CSV table of C-alpha atoms (C1' of nucleotides) in Angstrom, one decimal:
chain,number,residue,atom,x,y,z
A,1219,UNK,CA,34.0,-59.6,-0.4
A,1220,UNK,CA,37.5,-59.2,0.7
A,1221,UNK,CA,40.2,-61.7,0.0
A,1222,UNK,CA,43.5,-60.2,1.2
A,1223,UNK,CA,42.8,-60.8,4.9
A,1224,UNK,CA,46.4,-61.1,6.0
A,1225,UNK,CA,47.6,-57.8,4.5
A,1226,UNK,CA,44.6,-55.8,5.6
A,1227,UNK,CA,43.7,-56.7,9.1
A,1228,UNK,CA,43.1,-53.2,10.4
A,1229,UNK,CA,39.5,-53.2,9.0
A,1230,UNK,CA,38.3,-54.9,12.2
A,1231,UNK,CA,39.2,-53.0,15.4
A,1232,UNK,CA,38.9,-54.2,18.9
A,1233,UNK,CA,37.5,-52.3,21.9
A,1234,UNK,CA,36.9,-53.1,25.5
A,1235,UNK,CA,33.9,-51.6,27.3
A,1236,UNK,CA,32.7,-52.0,30.8
A,1237,UNK,CA,29.3,-51.9,32.5
A,1238,UNK,CA,29.9,-50.5,36.0
A,1239,UNK,CA,27.3,-51.1,38.6
A,1240,UNK,CA,26.9,-49.4,41.9
A,1241,UNK,CA,24.0,-49.2,44.5
A,1242,UNK,CA,22.5,-45.9,45.2
A,1243,UNK,CA,19.0,-44.7,46.4
A,1244,UNK,CA,16.5,-44.2,43.7
A,1245,UNK,CA,15.7,-40.5,43.2
A,1246,UNK,CA,12.0,-40.8,43.6
A,1247,UNK,CA,11.2,-44.0,45.6
A,1248,UNK,CA,14.3,-43.8,47.8
A,1249,UNK,CA,14.8,-47.6,47.5
A,1250,UNK,CA,18.3,-48.6,46.8
A,1251,UNK,CA,18.8,-49.7,43.2
A,1252,UNK,CA,21.4,-50.2,40.5
A,1253,UNK,CA,23.1,-47.3,39.0
A,1254,UNK,CA,25.8,-47.1,36.3
A,1255,UNK,CA,28.0,-44.3,34.9
A,1256,UNK,CA,27.8,-43.4,31.3
A,1257,UNK,CA,30.0,-41.2,29.1
A,1258,UNK,CA,28.7,-38.7,26.5
A,1259,UNK,CA,30.2,-39.3,23.1
A,1260,UNK,CA,32.1,-36.2,21.9
A,1261,UNK,CA,32.4,-37.3,18.2
A,1262,UNK,CA,30.6,-39.2,15.5
A,1263,UNK,CA,29.1,-41.7,15.3
A,1264,UNK,CA,26.4,-41.1,17.9
A,1265,UNK,CA,27.8,-37.8,18.9
A,1266,UNK,CA,26.1,-36.4,22.1
A,1267,UNK,CA,24.6,-39.8,23.0
A,1268,UNK,CA,25.4,-41.7,26.1
A,1269,UNK,CA,27.5,-44.8,25.9
A,1270,UNK,CA,29.3,-47.4,28.0
A,1271,UNK,CA,32.8,-46.3,29.0
A,1272,UNK,CA,35.3,-48.1,26.8
A,1273,UNK,CA,38.2,-47.7,24.5
A,1274,UNK,CA,40.5,-49.5,22.0
A,1275,UNK,CA,42.6,-52.4,23.3
A,1276,UNK,CA,46.2,-51.5,23.5
A,1277,UNK,CA,48.7,-54.1,22.3
A,1278,UNK,CA,50.5,-54.2,25.6
A,1279,UNK,CA,47.6,-54.7,28.0
A,1280,UNK,CA,45.4,-57.7,28.8
A,1281,UNK,CA,41.7,-57.5,28.4
A,1282,UNK,CA,40.8,-57.1,32.0
A,1283,UNK,CA,43.6,-54.5,32.4
A,1284,UNK,CA,42.0,-52.5,29.7
A,1285,UNK,CA,38.7,-52.7,31.4
A,1286,UNK,CA,40.3,-51.5,34.7
A,1287,UNK,CA,41.9,-48.6,32.9
A,1288,UNK,CA,38.6,-47.5,31.5
A,1289,UNK,CA,36.9,-47.8,34.9
A,1290,UNK,CA,39.7,-45.8,36.5
A,1291,UNK,CA,39.4,-43.1,33.9
A,1292,UNK,CA,35.7,-42.9,34.5
A,1293,UNK,CA,35.1,-43.3,38.2
A,1294,UNK,CA,38.6,-43.0,39.5
A,1295,UNK,CA,38.2,-46.3,41.4
A,1296,UNK,CA,39.3,-49.9,41.3
A,1297,UNK,CA,36.4,-52.4,41.1
A,1298,UNK,CA,36.0,-55.1,43.7
A,1299,UNK,CA,34.6,-57.4,41.1
A,1300,UNK,CA,35.5,-57.4,37.4
A,1301,UNK,CA,34.3,-60.1,35.1
A,1302,UNK,CA,34.1,-60.7,31.4
A,1303,UNK,CA,30.5,-60.5,30.2
A,1304,UNK,CA,30.4,-61.2,26.5
A,1305,UNK,CA,31.8,-60.2,23.2
A,1306,UNK,CA,29.7,-58.3,20.7
A,1307,UNK,CA,30.7,-58.3,17.1
A,1308,UNK,CA,27.7,-57.9,14.7
A,1309,UNK,CA,28.8,-56.5,11.4
A,1310,UNK,CA,26.5,-53.5,11.6
A,1311,UNK,CA,26.7,-52.6,15.2
A,1312,UNK,CA,28.8,-49.6,14.3
A,1313,UNK,CA,28.1,-47.5,11.2
A,1314,UNK,CA,31.0,-47.3,8.7
A,1315,UNK,CA,33.7,-49.1,10.6
A,1316,UNK,CA,33.8,-52.6,12.0
A,1317,UNK,CA,34.2,-52.8,15.8
A,1318,UNK,CA,34.2,-55.9,18.0
A,1319,UNK,CA,33.7,-55.0,21.7
A,1320,UNK,CA,34.7,-57.3,24.5
A,1321,UNK,CA,32.5,-56.2,27.4
A,1322,UNK,CA,33.3,-56.6,31.1
A,1323,UNK,CA,31.1,-55.8,34.0
A,1324,UNK,CA,32.2,-54.4,37.3
A,1325,UNK,CA,30.8,-53.8,40.8
A,1326,UNK,CA,31.8,-51.0,43.1
A,1327,UNK,CA,30.9,-50.2,46.6
A,1328,UNK,CA,28.6,-47.3,47.5
A,1329,UNK,CA,31.2,-45.9,50.0
A,1330,UNK,CA,33.8,-46.0,47.1
A,1331,UNK,CA,31.6,-44.5,44.5
A,1332,UNK,CA,30.8,-41.5,46.7
A,1333,UNK,CA,34.3,-40.4,45.9
A,1334,UNK,CA,33.7,-40.7,42.2
A,1335,UNK,CA,32.7,-37.2,41.2
A,1336,UNK,CA,30.8,-36.9,37.9
A,1337,UNK,CA,33.0,-35.4,35.3
A,1338,UNK,CA,31.6,-33.1,32.7
A,1339,UNK,CA,30.9,-35.9,30.3
A,1340,UNK,CA,30.2,-38.6,32.8
A,1341,UNK,CA,26.9,-39.0,34.5
A,1342,UNK,CA,25.3,-41.7,36.7
A,1343,UNK,CA,21.9,-43.2,35.7
A,1344,UNK,CA,19.4,-45.6,37.2
A,1345,UNK,CA,20.2,-48.8,35.3
A,1346,UNK,CA,16.7,-50.0,34.6
A,1347,UNK,CA,15.6,-46.6,33.2
A,1348,UNK,CA,18.4,-46.2,30.7
A,1349,UNK,CA,17.4,-46.2,27.0
A,1350,UNK,CA,18.6,-44.8,23.8
A,1351,UNK,CA,22.3,-45.5,24.2
A,1352,UNK,CA,24.8,-45.4,21.4
A,1353,UNK,CA,25.6,-48.4,19.3
A,1354,UNK,CA,24.1,-51.7,20.7
A,1355,UNK,CA,24.8,-50.6,24.2
A,1356,UNK,CA,21.1,-50.9,25.2
A,1357,UNK,CA,21.3,-54.6,24.4
A,1358,UNK,CA,24.6,-54.9,26.3
A,1359,UNK,CA,23.2,-53.2,29.4
A,1360,UNK,CA,20.1,-55.5,29.4
A,1361,UNK,CA,22.3,-58.5,29.1
A,1362,UNK,CA,24.6,-57.3,31.9
A,1363,UNK,CA,21.6,-56.7,34.2
A,1364,UNK,CA,20.2,-60.1,33.5
A,1365,UNK,CA,23.5,-61.7,34.2
A,1366,UNK,CA,24.0,-59.8,37.5
A,1367,UNK,CA,20.5,-60.7,38.7
A,1368,UNK,CA,21.0,-64.4,37.8
A,1369,UNK,CA,24.4,-64.7,39.2
A,1370,UNK,CA,23.7,-63.1,42.6
A,1371,UNK,CA,21.3,-66.0,43.3
A,1372,UNK,CA,24.1,-68.6,43.1
A,1373,UNK,CA,27.4,-66.8,43.5
A,1374,UNK,CA,28.7,-64.7,46.4
A,1375,UNK,CA,29.2,-61.5,44.4
A,1376,UNK,CA,27.1,-59.4,46.8
A,1377,UNK,CA,30.3,-58.9,48.8
A,1378,UNK,CA,31.6,-56.6,46.1
A,1379,UNK,CA,28.8,-54.2,47.1
A,1380,UNK,CA,29.5,-54.0,50.9
A,1381,UNK,CA,32.3,-52.8,53.1
A,1382,UNK,CA,34.8,-55.3,54.5
A,1383,UNK,CA,32.8,-55.6,57.7
A,1384,UNK,CA,29.1,-55.8,57.3
A,1385,UNK,CA,25.9,-57.0,59.0
A,1386,UNK,CA,23.7,-59.7,57.5
A,1387,UNK,CA,21.1,-57.0,57.0
A,1388,UNK,CA,23.6,-55.1,54.8
A,1389,UNK,CA,24.2,-58.1,52.7
A,1390,UNK,CA,20.5,-58.8,52.5
A,1391,UNK,CA,19.8,-55.2,51.4
A,1392,UNK,CA,22.2,-55.8,48.5
A,1393,UNK,CA,20.3,-58.8,47.3
A,1394,UNK,CA,17.0,-57.0,47.7
A,1395,UNK,CA,18.2,-54.0,45.7
A,1396,UNK,CA,19.6,-56.1,42.9
A,1397,UNK,CA,16.6,-58.5,42.7
A,1398,UNK,CA,14.1,-55.7,43.5
A,1399,UNK,CA,12.1,-57.7,46.0
A,1400,UNK,CA,12.2,-58.3,49.7
A,1401,UNK,CA,13.7,-61.4,51.2
A,1402,UNK,CA,12.9,-63.2,54.4
A,1403,UNK,CA,15.5,-62.1,57.0
A,1404,UNK,CA,15.4,-65.4,58.9
A,1405,UNK,CA,15.8,-67.6,55.8
A,1406,UNK,CA,18.4,-65.3,54.3
A,1407,UNK,CA,20.5,-65.5,57.5
A,1408,UNK,CA,20.4,-69.3,57.5
A,1409,UNK,CA,21.3,-69.6,53.9
A,1410,UNK,CA,24.3,-67.2,54.1
A,1411,UNK,CA,25.6,-68.8,57.3
A,1412,UNK,CA,25.1,-72.3,55.9
A,1413,UNK,CA,27.1,-71.3,52.7
A,1414,UNK,CA,30.2,-70.8,54.8
A,1415,UNK,CA,31.1,-67.6,52.9
A,1416,UNK,CA,31.1,-65.4,56.0
A,1417,UNK,CA,32.7,-65.5,59.4
A,1418,UNK,CA,31.6,-63.6,62.5
A,1419,UNK,CA,34.1,-61.0,63.6
A,1420,UNK,CA,32.9,-61.2,67.2
A,1421,UNK,CA,32.1,-57.5,67.4
A,1422,UNK,CA,28.7,-55.9,67.1
A,1423,UNK,CA,27.4,-52.8,65.4
A,1424,UNK,CA,26.3,-50.3,68.0
A,1425,UNK,CA,24.4,-47.1,67.8
A,1426,UNK,CA,21.3,-48.6,66.2
A,1427,UNK,CA,17.9,-48.1,67.8
A,1428,UNK,CA,17.5,-51.8,68.3
A,1429,UNK,CA,19.4,-54.9,69.1
A,1430,UNK,CA,23.0,-54.6,67.9
A,1431,UNK,CA,23.6,-56.9,64.9
A,1432,UNK,CA,26.7,-59.0,64.7
A,1433,UNK,CA,29.4,-58.0,62.2
A,1434,UNK,CA,30.7,-60.4,59.7
A,1435,UNK,CA,33.7,-60.6,57.3
A,1436,UNK,CA,34.0,-62.5,54.1
A,1437,UNK,CA,35.3,-66.0,54.8
A,1438,UNK,CA,38.6,-67.1,53.2
A,1439,UNK,CA,37.3,-69.2,50.3
A,1440,UNK,CA,38.5,-72.8,50.3
A,1441,UNK,CA,37.2,-73.3,46.8
A,1442,UNK,CA,37.0,-70.4,44.4
A,1443,UNK,CA,33.7,-70.2,42.5
A,1444,UNK,CA,33.9,-68.4,39.3
B,684,UNK,CA,53.7,-47.2,25.1
B,685,UNK,CA,51.8,-46.5,22.0
B,686,UNK,CA,49.9,-43.3,21.5
B,687,UNK,CA,48.7,-43.3,17.9
B,688,UNK,CA,46.0,-45.9,18.5
B,689,UNK,CA,43.8,-44.9,15.6
B,690,UNK,CA,46.3,-45.1,12.9
B,691,UNK,CA,48.0,-48.3,14.0
B,692,UNK,CA,45.2,-50.7,15.0
B,693,UNK,CA,46.6,-53.8,13.2
B,694,UNK,CA,48.9,-54.6,16.1
B,695,UNK,CA,46.1,-56.5,17.7
B,696,UNK,CA,44.6,-59.1,15.5
B,697,UNK,CA,41.3,-60.9,16.1
B,698,UNK,CA,40.7,-64.6,15.6
B,699,UNK,CA,37.6,-66.8,16.1
B,700,UNK,CA,38.2,-70.4,17.3
B,701,UNK,CA,35.8,-73.2,18.0
B,702,UNK,CA,35.8,-76.1,20.4
B,703,UNK,CA,33.7,-78.8,18.6
B,704,UNK,CA,32.4,-81.6,20.7
B,705,UNK,CA,30.9,-84.9,19.5
B,706,UNK,CA,30.1,-88.2,21.3
B,707,UNK,CA,32.0,-91.3,20.2
B,708,UNK,CA,32.9,-94.6,21.9
B,709,UNK,CA,36.1,-94.5,23.9
B,710,UNK,CA,38.9,-96.5,22.1
B,711,UNK,CA,39.7,-98.7,25.1
B,712,UNK,CA,36.8,-98.7,27.5
B,713,UNK,CA,34.1,-98.6,24.8
B,714,UNK,CA,32.1,-96.1,26.9
B,715,UNK,CA,30.7,-93.1,25.0
B,716,UNK,CA,32.7,-90.0,25.7
B,717,UNK,CA,33.5,-86.6,24.4
B,718,UNK,CA,35.7,-86.2,21.3
B,719,UNK,CA,36.8,-83.1,19.4
B,720,UNK,CA,38.6,-82.4,16.2
B,721,UNK,CA,41.9,-80.7,16.2
B,722,UNK,CA,44.0,-79.3,13.3
B,723,UNK,CA,47.7,-79.6,13.0
B,724,UNK,CA,49.5,-76.3,12.6
B,725,UNK,CA,51.4,-76.1,9.4
B,726,UNK,CA,53.4,-73.0,10.2
B,727,UNK,CA,55.1,-71.2,13.1
B,728,UNK,CA,54.4,-70.6,15.8
B,729,UNK,CA,53.8,-74.0,17.2
B,730,UNK,CA,54.3,-75.7,13.8
B,731,UNK,CA,53.3,-79.4,13.9
B,732,UNK,CA,51.3,-79.0,17.2
B,733,UNK,CA,47.6,-79.6,17.4
B,734,UNK,CA,45.3,-76.7,17.9
B,735,UNK,CA,41.7,-75.7,18.0
B,736,UNK,CA,40.2,-74.9,14.5
B,737,UNK,CA,40.0,-71.2,13.9
B,738,UNK,CA,40.9,-68.3,11.8
B,739,UNK,CA,41.0,-64.6,11.5
B,740,UNK,CA,37.7,-62.7,11.6
B,741,UNK,CA,36.7,-61.2,8.3
B,742,UNK,CA,35.3,-57.7,8.3
B,743,UNK,CA,32.1,-58.9,6.6
B,744,UNK,CA,31.1,-61.7,8.9
B,745,UNK,CA,29.6,-61.9,12.3
B,746,UNK,CA,31.4,-63.7,15.1
B,747,UNK,CA,29.1,-66.8,15.0
B,748,UNK,CA,29.2,-66.9,11.3
B,749,UNK,CA,33.0,-67.0,11.4
B,750,UNK,CA,32.8,-69.9,13.8
B,751,UNK,CA,30.4,-71.7,11.5
B,752,UNK,CA,32.8,-71.3,8.6
B,753,UNK,CA,35.6,-72.7,10.6
B,754,UNK,CA,33.5,-75.7,11.6
B,755,UNK,CA,32.4,-76.2,8.1
B,756,UNK,CA,35.9,-76.2,6.8
B,757,UNK,CA,37.0,-78.6,9.5
B,758,UNK,CA,34.2,-81.2,9.7
B,759,UNK,CA,32.1,-80.3,6.8
B,760,UNK,CA,29.0,-80.0,9.0
B,761,UNK,CA,26.7,-77.5,10.5
B,762,UNK,CA,26.5,-77.5,14.3
B,763,UNK,CA,23.2,-78.1,16.1
B,764,UNK,CA,24.4,-75.9,18.9
B,765,UNK,CA,26.8,-73.0,18.7
B,766,UNK,CA,27.5,-70.7,21.6
B,767,UNK,CA,30.1,-68.1,22.5
B,768,UNK,CA,32.4,-69.4,25.2
B,769,UNK,CA,34.8,-66.7,26.2
B,770,UNK,CA,37.4,-64.4,24.8
B,771,UNK,CA,41.0,-64.9,25.5
B,772,UNK,CA,43.4,-62.0,25.2
B,773,UNK,CA,46.5,-62.4,27.4
B,774,UNK,CA,49.3,-60.4,26.0
B,775,UNK,CA,51.7,-63.3,25.8
B,776,UNK,CA,49.3,-66.0,24.7
B,777,UNK,CA,50.9,-65.9,21.2
B,778,UNK,CA,54.7,-65.3,20.8
B,779,UNK,CA,55.7,-62.3,18.8
B,780,UNK,CA,52.2,-61.0,17.6
B,781,UNK,CA,49.2,-60.1,19.7
B,782,UNK,CA,46.1,-62.2,19.0
B,783,UNK,CA,42.8,-62.0,20.8
B,784,UNK,CA,40.7,-65.1,20.3
B,785,UNK,CA,36.9,-65.2,20.6
B,786,UNK,CA,36.1,-68.8,21.3
B,787,UNK,CA,32.8,-70.6,20.5
B,788,UNK,CA,31.9,-74.1,21.3
B,789,UNK,CA,29.7,-76.4,19.2
B,790,UNK,CA,27.9,-79.7,19.5
B,791,UNK,CA,27.4,-82.1,16.6
B,792,UNK,CA,25.5,-85.3,16.4
B,793,UNK,CA,27.2,-88.7,16.1
B,794,UNK,CA,25.2,-89.5,13.0
B,795,UNK,CA,26.4,-86.3,11.5
B,796,UNK,CA,30.0,-86.5,12.5
B,797,UNK,CA,30.3,-90.0,10.9
B,798,UNK,CA,30.3,-88.2,7.5
B,799,UNK,CA,33.1,-86.0,8.7
B,800,UNK,CA,36.2,-87.8,7.3
B,801,UNK,CA,39.4,-86.8,8.9
B,802,UNK,CA,41.5,-84.6,6.6
B,803,UNK,CA,45.2,-85.0,6.5
B,804,UNK,CA,45.7,-82.3,9.1
B,805,UNK,CA,42.5,-82.9,11.0
B,806,UNK,CA,42.2,-85.6,13.7
B,807,UNK,CA,39.7,-86.5,16.4
B,808,UNK,CA,40.8,-86.9,20.0
B,809,UNK,CA,39.3,-87.9,23.3
B,810,UNK,CA,38.6,-84.6,24.9
B,811,UNK,CA,39.7,-85.5,28.4
B,812,UNK,CA,43.0,-86.9,27.2
B,813,UNK,CA,44.1,-84.0,25.1
B,814,UNK,CA,47.3,-82.2,26.3
B,815,UNK,CA,50.1,-80.2,24.8
B,816,UNK,CA,48.0,-78.0,22.4
B,817,UNK,CA,49.4,-74.9,20.8
B,818,UNK,CA,49.0,-71.5,22.4
B,819,UNK,CA,46.7,-71.5,25.5
B,820,UNK,CA,44.4,-74.0,23.8
B,821,UNK,CA,44.8,-76.5,26.7
B,822,UNK,CA,43.3,-73.9,29.0
B,823,UNK,CA,40.5,-73.1,26.6
B,824,UNK,CA,39.6,-76.8,26.2
B,825,UNK,CA,39.4,-77.3,30.0
B,826,UNK,CA,37.2,-74.3,30.2
B,827,UNK,CA,34.9,-75.5,27.5
B,828,UNK,CA,34.6,-79.0,29.0
B,829,UNK,CA,33.7,-77.5,32.4
B,830,UNK,CA,31.2,-75.2,30.8
B,831,UNK,CA,29.6,-78.1,28.9
B,832,UNK,CA,29.4,-80.3,32.0
B,833,UNK,CA,27.9,-77.5,34.1
B,834,UNK,CA,25.4,-76.4,31.5
B,835,UNK,CA,24.0,-79.8,30.6
B,836,UNK,CA,22.7,-80.0,34.2
B,837,UNK,CA,20.4,-77.0,33.9
B,838,UNK,CA,20.0,-76.4,30.2
B,839,UNK,CA,18.5,-78.6,27.5
B,840,UNK,CA,21.6,-78.8,25.3
B,841,UNK,CA,21.7,-82.6,25.2
B,842,UNK,CA,19.3,-82.4,22.2
B,843,UNK,CA,22.2,-81.2,20.1
B,844,UNK,CA,23.7,-84.7,20.5
B,845,UNK,CA,20.7,-86.8,19.5
B,846,UNK,CA,18.7,-87.3,16.3
B,847,UNK,CA,15.4,-85.5,15.9
B,848,UNK,CA,13.5,-88.5,17.2
B,849,UNK,CA,15.0,-90.2,20.2
B,850,UNK,CA,14.2,-92.4,23.1
B,851,UNK,CA,14.7,-91.2,26.7
B,852,UNK,CA,17.5,-93.8,27.0
B,853,UNK,CA,19.3,-92.0,24.1
B,854,UNK,CA,19.0,-88.7,25.9
B,855,UNK,CA,20.1,-90.3,29.2
B,856,UNK,CA,23.1,-91.8,27.5
B,857,UNK,CA,24.2,-88.3,26.4
B,858,UNK,CA,24.0,-87.0,29.9
B,859,UNK,CA,25.9,-90.1,31.2
B,860,UNK,CA,28.6,-89.7,28.6
B,861,UNK,CA,29.1,-86.0,29.3
B,862,UNK,CA,29.0,-86.3,33.1
B,863,UNK,CA,30.8,-89.6,33.0
B,864,UNK,CA,28.5,-91.2,35.6
B,865,UNK,CA,25.4,-93.3,35.5
B,866,UNK,CA,22.0,-91.8,36.1
B,867,UNK,CA,18.9,-93.4,37.5
B,868,UNK,CA,16.6,-94.2,34.5
B,869,UNK,CA,13.4,-93.7,36.5
B,870,UNK,CA,14.3,-90.4,37.9
B,871,UNK,CA,15.9,-89.1,34.7
B,872,UNK,CA,12.6,-89.9,32.9
B,873,UNK,CA,10.5,-88.1,35.3
B,874,UNK,CA,12.8,-85.0,35.3
B,875,UNK,CA,12.8,-84.8,31.5
B,876,UNK,CA,9.0,-85.3,31.2
B,877,UNK,CA,8.4,-82.7,34.0
B,878,UNK,CA,10.6,-80.2,32.3
B,879,UNK,CA,8.3,-80.1,29.3
B,880,UNK,CA,11.1,-80.1,26.8
B,881,UNK,CA,10.0,-83.2,25.0
B,882,UNK,CA,6.8,-84.5,23.4
B,883,UNK,CA,5.9,-88.1,22.6
B,884,UNK,CA,5.6,-88.8,18.9
B,885,UNK,CA,3.2,-91.7,19.6
B,886,UNK,CA,5.4,-94.2,17.8
B,887,UNK,CA,7.8,-96.7,19.3
B,888,UNK,CA,11.2,-98.0,18.5
B,889,UNK,CA,11.0,-101.6,17.4
B,890,UNK,CA,13.7,-104.2,16.8
B,891,UNK,CA,15.1,-104.1,20.3
B,892,UNK,CA,15.4,-107.2,22.3
B,893,UNK,CA,13.1,-105.9,24.9
B,894,UNK,CA,10.0,-103.7,25.4
B,895,UNK,CA,9.8,-101.0,22.7
B,896,UNK,CA,10.7,-97.6,24.0
B,897,UNK,CA,8.6,-94.6,23.1
B,898,UNK,CA,10.0,-92.1,20.7
B,899,UNK,CA,10.1,-88.4,21.6
B,900,UNK,CA,10.7,-85.2,19.8
B,901,UNK,CA,12.0,-81.9,21.2
B,902,UNK,CA,9.1,-79.8,22.3
B,903,UNK,CA,8.5,-76.4,20.8
B,904,UNK,CA,10.0,-74.2,23.4
B,905,UNK,CA,7.6,-71.6,24.8
B,906,UNK,CA,10.4,-69.7,26.6
B,907,UNK,CA,13.9,-69.9,25.2
B,908,UNK,CA,16.6,-70.6,27.8
B,909,UNK,CA,20.0,-69.4,26.9
C,441,DA,C1',6.7,-49.7,78.2
C,442,DC,C1',7.2,-49.6,73.3
C,443,DA,C1',9.2,-50.0,68.7
C,444,DA,C1',12.2,-52.1,65.7
C,445,DA,C1',15.2,-55.1,64.0
C,446,DA,C1',18.2,-59.3,65.5
C,447,DG,C1',18.1,-63.9,65.9
C,448,DT,C1',15.8,-68.9,66.8
C,449,DG,C1',12.4,-72.5,66.1
C,450,DT,C1',9.0,-75.0,63.6
C,451,DT,C1',6.0,-76.5,60.0
C,452,DC,C1',5.0,-77.4,55.4
C,453,DG,C1',5.6,-78.7,50.6
C,454,DG,C1',8.2,-79.7,46.4
C,455,DG,C1',12.0,-81.8,44.3
C,456,DA,C1',15.9,-85.1,44.1
C,457,DT,C1',17.4,-89.8,45.3
C,458,DA,C1',17.1,-94.6,46.0
C,459,DC,C1',15.0,-98.6,45.0
C,460,DA,C1',11.2,-102.1,44.6
C,461,DC,C1',8.3,-103.8,41.2
C,462,DC,C1',5.5,-104.5,37.0
C,463,DC,C1',5.4,-104.4,31.5
C,464,DA,C1',6.5,-105.9,26.9
C,465,DT,C1',9.4,-107.6,23.6
C,466,DG,C1',13.2,-111.0,21.4
C,467,DG,C1',15.3,-115.1,21.7
D,1013,DC,C1',10.4,-118.8,30.3
D,1014,DC,C1',14.2,-116.0,30.7
D,1015,DA,C1',16.9,-111.8,30.0
D,1016,DT,C1',16.7,-107.0,29.2
D,1017,DG,C1',15.7,-102.6,29.3
D,1018,DG,C1',11.1,-99.7,29.5
D,1019,DG,C1',8.2,-97.7,32.6
D,1020,DT,C1',5.5,-96.9,37.3
D,1021,DG,C1',5.1,-96.5,42.3
D,1022,DT,C1',6.7,-95.1,46.6
D,1023,DA,C1',9.4,-94.0,50.8
D,1024,DT,C1',12.9,-90.9,52.3
D,1025,DC,C1',15.7,-86.9,52.7
D,1026,DC,C1',16.9,-82.3,52.0
D,1027,DC,C1',16.2,-77.6,51.2
D,1028,DG,C1',13.6,-73.5,50.6
D,1029,DA,C1',9.4,-70.7,51.9
D,1030,DA,C1',6.4,-69.0,55.4
D,1031,DC,C1',5.8,-67.4,59.8
D,1032,DA,C1',5.4,-67.5,64.9
D,1033,DC,C1',8.1,-66.2,68.6
D,1034,DT,C1',12.0,-64.7,71.7
D,1035,DT,C1',16.0,-61.3,72.4
D,1036,DT,C1',18.2,-56.9,72.9
D,1037,DT,C1',18.9,-52.5,72.2
D,1038,DG,C1',17.3,-47.1,71.9
D,1039,DT,C1',14.0,-43.8,73.1
DNA sequence: ACAAAAGTGTTCGGGATACACCCATGG
DNA sequence: CCATGGGTGTATCCCGAACACTTTTGT
């Protein structure tokens, strides 16, 4: 039991990690699903294991800024959605030293993540298939997945996964990929239009082998919903 | 810009603070409302100002354990509900030094908090009237209040405010106090009973000047809802 | 003409709301 | 017997789910 807390504060270190989600086709089924980039640890503990990208918090940067730096280092891209997930601080979550991790989660667009080439120690995985991560990162990933799937049902975060102009089918495909079930096109359309979160651009997407769908843009939000 | 992160980690210190809510009658209106205990700062920065109870995280204790210790020191009581709220880490939230605070929020019962005598530097305040706290604690308190009011509508956290055996009127009073509006007794009853979160004890509360209300207990939860 | 997806209309059922009304106790 | 809250019944509205049906393009 320590008593000299004030003179010995460096025993607890603080890290910021990020769960980065993107949508890509599943390697076997072809259905669009959630992927995330992981980094291979190059030193102990858990050397050689995959882990969430992260790093120590610098004294001169905010928590979200730290998460953005991590994401930039990993994928080379700026997230369209970045949000604090939870803080994990169990005493034994890291062997030897004591580390508290403040975890963020981010969403990036498929057209963006195409530019993100895998580095030598960075690789993308199907989120639901990931197991055996370093530290308590399995737990963190499950938690992030649950949060994403819950939040997409009541919050307009699906926009982070589509291009600035999109069809309602695009938006529906995002929901279907995240929730892993099909949704009624008619009802989905009505719900989205009724929510007032989209505005029609007036133009239509041509080149499809069927009726051209209307293009929409995200509406200027009168009241921000966290 | 620092580069020797590993050898100089004590520049960012980590604290755990707790927003503790209890229900008490409002001093002027008499209506039951939310109160919380605050501690007066006895040193700089913000000396003399009121602040949320908290303290540095010890290397040997988990985050929630740290919050419990703080709460025990302040009110002398164990919370019936303790939950992580959010982590605040803006660079300028504390002058001079850099402090990241992981904030928890707790709910205590009125019959418990009666035993919590105010210390010389501890005082209870009406939550909605509090302003001018130290650091960014005003922001934190607003955030906690919003979270509590949102969460009570879809999660059975009201039990944390009532005794083990309670009438449905007791439970309704909690909701009304937190949301600050009256609820239809008939509909409230049906919703609670339909939710399956309560079980009738079979006994009734006597001594009232009207029909004796049935007493209920919290049901054993088949599926925990966070 | 046909396929395929866009887009519209309609029905059905469950849950929330509002409110009338009866029940059981103390005074 | 009256006041007071406990407790039940019920009509209404709204919203989501299900699904039939029309529209508009490419091939």
